[in-house]
Amino acid sequence: MIDKKIREQIIALIHQEVVPAIGCTEPMCVALCTAKATEKLGQRPEKIEARLSANILKNAMGVGIPGTGMIGLPIAIALGALIGKSEYQLEVLKDLTSQALEAGKQFISEKRINIQMKQGISEKLYVEVTCYAGDRSATAIIAGTHTHFVEEASIACGTIGTSEKSETDSLPLNFRLVYDFATTAPLDEIRFMQETRDYNMNAAREAIKGNYGHNLGKTIDRPMAKGIFGHTVFSHIISRTAAACDARMGGAMIPVMSNSGSGNQGICATNPVCVYAKENENTEEELIRALTLSHLTAIYIKQSLGTLSALCGCVVASIGSSVGITYLMGGDYERCCRSVKNMIANLTGMICDGAKPSCSLKITSGVSTAILSALLSMEGKCVTSEEGIVDDCVDRSIHNLTAIGADGMGSIDEMVLNIMTSKGC
């Protein structure tokens, strides 16, 4: 069994990266920063200026803001100032009321909000909000991760996102350690992973009660789709996963358990595993260990990819769910390695073009591939090192994926944002 100190570090890392969130984490991050700046100001702002990194802008432009029926950053910023509480973290807007929404709309109509891209900064996740009232002002900055506040002094000395390091930041994860922890840790130490099921499967159930986004989850459940997909484990997995994403991207006031700063990643790492475990009649222990394996695999991959990137996060989370499903199928470490390699051979290169309702389509593609990769693995089939970017070593294969996502696709972010902001005939 893994040394207790290492186990404690891993558990702390999971608690740090797997947290509840309401709505898309990028606009919620901006709302959180606005709430903090407002609290520092000590009164309702008269004017707000937001300076954001390109990745934040890209991910926040087209997504629904929970409980508002509106999309984008202006309403998130207005509500962050009016009713946001920084102590709520990524649930910053959970006190929303109809009266607050009307006040937020008025705040926007009075043109009190100015949003621009922050120039001369390399940090992909960067939010700077300044609130003004009379001759007073207050600024809050988030950088590196969605809830990590930094001081303005750290900008000048080039340490954005690197302050307040914890012992989890230096934890040297590899896939063998991820697998061994998930499969051998005392069950009571990881039982909390059931919360991911409670949050994210509930989001899928709640989504069916409304019409959110493109209704992909509900569409897959309808009679016409059943004639194509059948009434199968496969169709149930993709419908429950897509439904939760539909609700989240469509602005439902439903909390989900996120992974590495993304609610969609949390959904994608959770729901496929839960649905398969239920229909395969796996035990509670097997489900807990599979969820731990899925989420920790995603966390491990994101360590070298970065919180935001040009690579769609569903690629990362789907690798996690494929590994979790492989374990539930009776797969050992080698079979889980095969699933990872099969996933990397297929999905590498899927771009992130912002958070939006159509994310459910990408999640469905990722989860479909996760199931296929697990099945191939259990049949002893694996993409070899003679094919493309896959390496004999599973960790090198993962780092090939993240190098492409973090470095090779770097210019894609700029191109995607330019396309998104210059549409029209």
CSV table of C-alpha atoms in Angstrom, one decimal, residues 25-52 56 60 65 72-90 92-93 104 107-108 112-116 126-132 137-143 146-149:
chain,number,residue,atom,x,y,z
A,25,THR,CA,-16.3,28.1,-14.2
A,26,GLU,CA,-14.9,30.9,-16.3
A,27,PRO,CA,-17.7,33.4,-15.9
A,28,MET,CA,-18.0,32.3,-12.3
A,29,CYS,CA,-14.3,33.0,-11.8
A,30,VAL,CA,-14.9,36.5,-13.1
A,31,ALA,CA,-17.9,36.9,-10.9
A,32,LEU,CA,-15.9,35.7,-7.9
A,33,CYS,CA,-13.1,38.2,-8.7
A,34,THR,CA,-15.7,41.0,-9.0
A,35,ALA,CA,-17.2,40.0,-5.6
A,36,LYS,CA,-13.8,40.1,-4.0
A,37,ALA,CA,-13.1,43.6,-5.5
A,38,THR,CA,-16.5,44.8,-4.3
A,39,GLU,CA,-15.8,43.5,-0.8
A,40,LYS,CA,-12.5,45.3,-0.8
A,41,LEU,CA,-14.2,48.5,-2.0
A,42,GLY,CA,-16.7,48.2,0.8
A,43,GLN,CA,-19.7,49.5,-1.1
A,44,ARG,CA,-21.7,49.0,-4.3
A,45,PRO,CA,-19.5,49.9,-7.3
A,46,GLU,CA,-20.5,52.7,-9.6
A,47,LYS,CA,-18.3,51.4,-12.4
A,48,ILE,CA,-16.4,48.1,-13.0
A,49,GLU,CA,-13.5,47.4,-15.3
A,50,ALA,CA,-12.5,43.8,-16.1
A,51,ARG,CA,-9.2,42.9,-17.8
A,52,LEU,CA,-9.1,39.2,-18.9
A,56,ILE,CA,-11.1,33.5,-20.1
A,60,ALA,CA,-17.1,32.9,-21.1
A,65,ILE,CA,-25.2,32.2,-16.6
A,72,GLY,CA,-21.8,36.0,-21.3
A,73,LEU,CA,-19.7,38.1,-18.9
A,74,PRO,CA,-21.7,41.4,-18.3
A,75,ILE,CA,-24.4,39.8,-16.2
A,76,ALA,CA,-21.9,37.6,-14.4
A,77,ILE,CA,-19.9,40.7,-13.5
A,78,ALA,CA,-23.0,42.7,-12.5
A,79,LEU,CA,-24.3,40.0,-10.2
A,80,GLY,CA,-20.8,39.4,-8.8
A,81,ALA,CA,-20.9,43.0,-7.6
A,82,LEU,CA,-24.5,43.0,-6.5
A,83,ILE,CA,-25.0,39.7,-4.7
A,84,GLY,CA,-21.7,37.8,-5.0
A,85,LYS,CA,-19.9,36.5,-2.0
A,86,SER,CA,-16.3,35.5,-2.4
A,87,GLU,CA,-16.6,32.9,0.5
A,88,TYR,CA,-18.8,30.9,-1.8
A,89,GLN,CA,-15.9,30.4,-4.3
A,90,LEU,CA,-17.3,29.0,-7.6
A,92,VAL,CA,-20.5,32.8,-5.9
A,93,LEU,CA,-23.9,33.5,-7.3
A,104,GLY,CA,-28.1,43.4,-12.7
A,107,PHE,CA,-26.5,47.9,-14.1
A,108,ILE,CA,-25.6,46.6,-17.6
A,112,ARG,CA,-21.2,50.7,-15.9
A,113,ILE,CA,-19.2,47.7,-17.1
A,114,ASN,CA,-16.1,47.7,-19.3
A,115,ILE,CA,-14.5,44.4,-20.4
A,116,GLN,CA,-11.2,44.2,-22.3
A,126,TYR,CA,-6.0,35.7,-15.6
A,127,VAL,CA,-8.8,37.9,-14.3
A,128,GLU,CA,-8.3,41.5,-13.1
A,129,VAL,CA,-11.3,43.4,-11.8
A,130,THR,CA,-11.3,47.0,-10.6
A,131,CYS,CA,-14.4,48.5,-8.9
A,132,TYR,CA,-14.8,52.2,-8.6
A,137,SER,CA,-11.2,52.0,-6.2
A,138,ALA,CA,-10.3,48.4,-5.3
A,139,THR,CA,-8.8,45.7,-7.4
A,140,ALA,CA,-8.8,41.9,-7.2
A,141,ILE,CA,-6.8,39.5,-9.3
A,142,ILE,CA,-7.2,35.8,-9.9
A,143,ALA,CA,-4.5,33.9,-11.8
A,146,HIS,CA,-10.1,29.7,-10.9
A,147,THR,CA,-10.1,30.6,-7.2
A,148,HIS,CA,-6.5,31.6,-6.7
A,149,PHE,CA,-6.3,35.3,-5.7
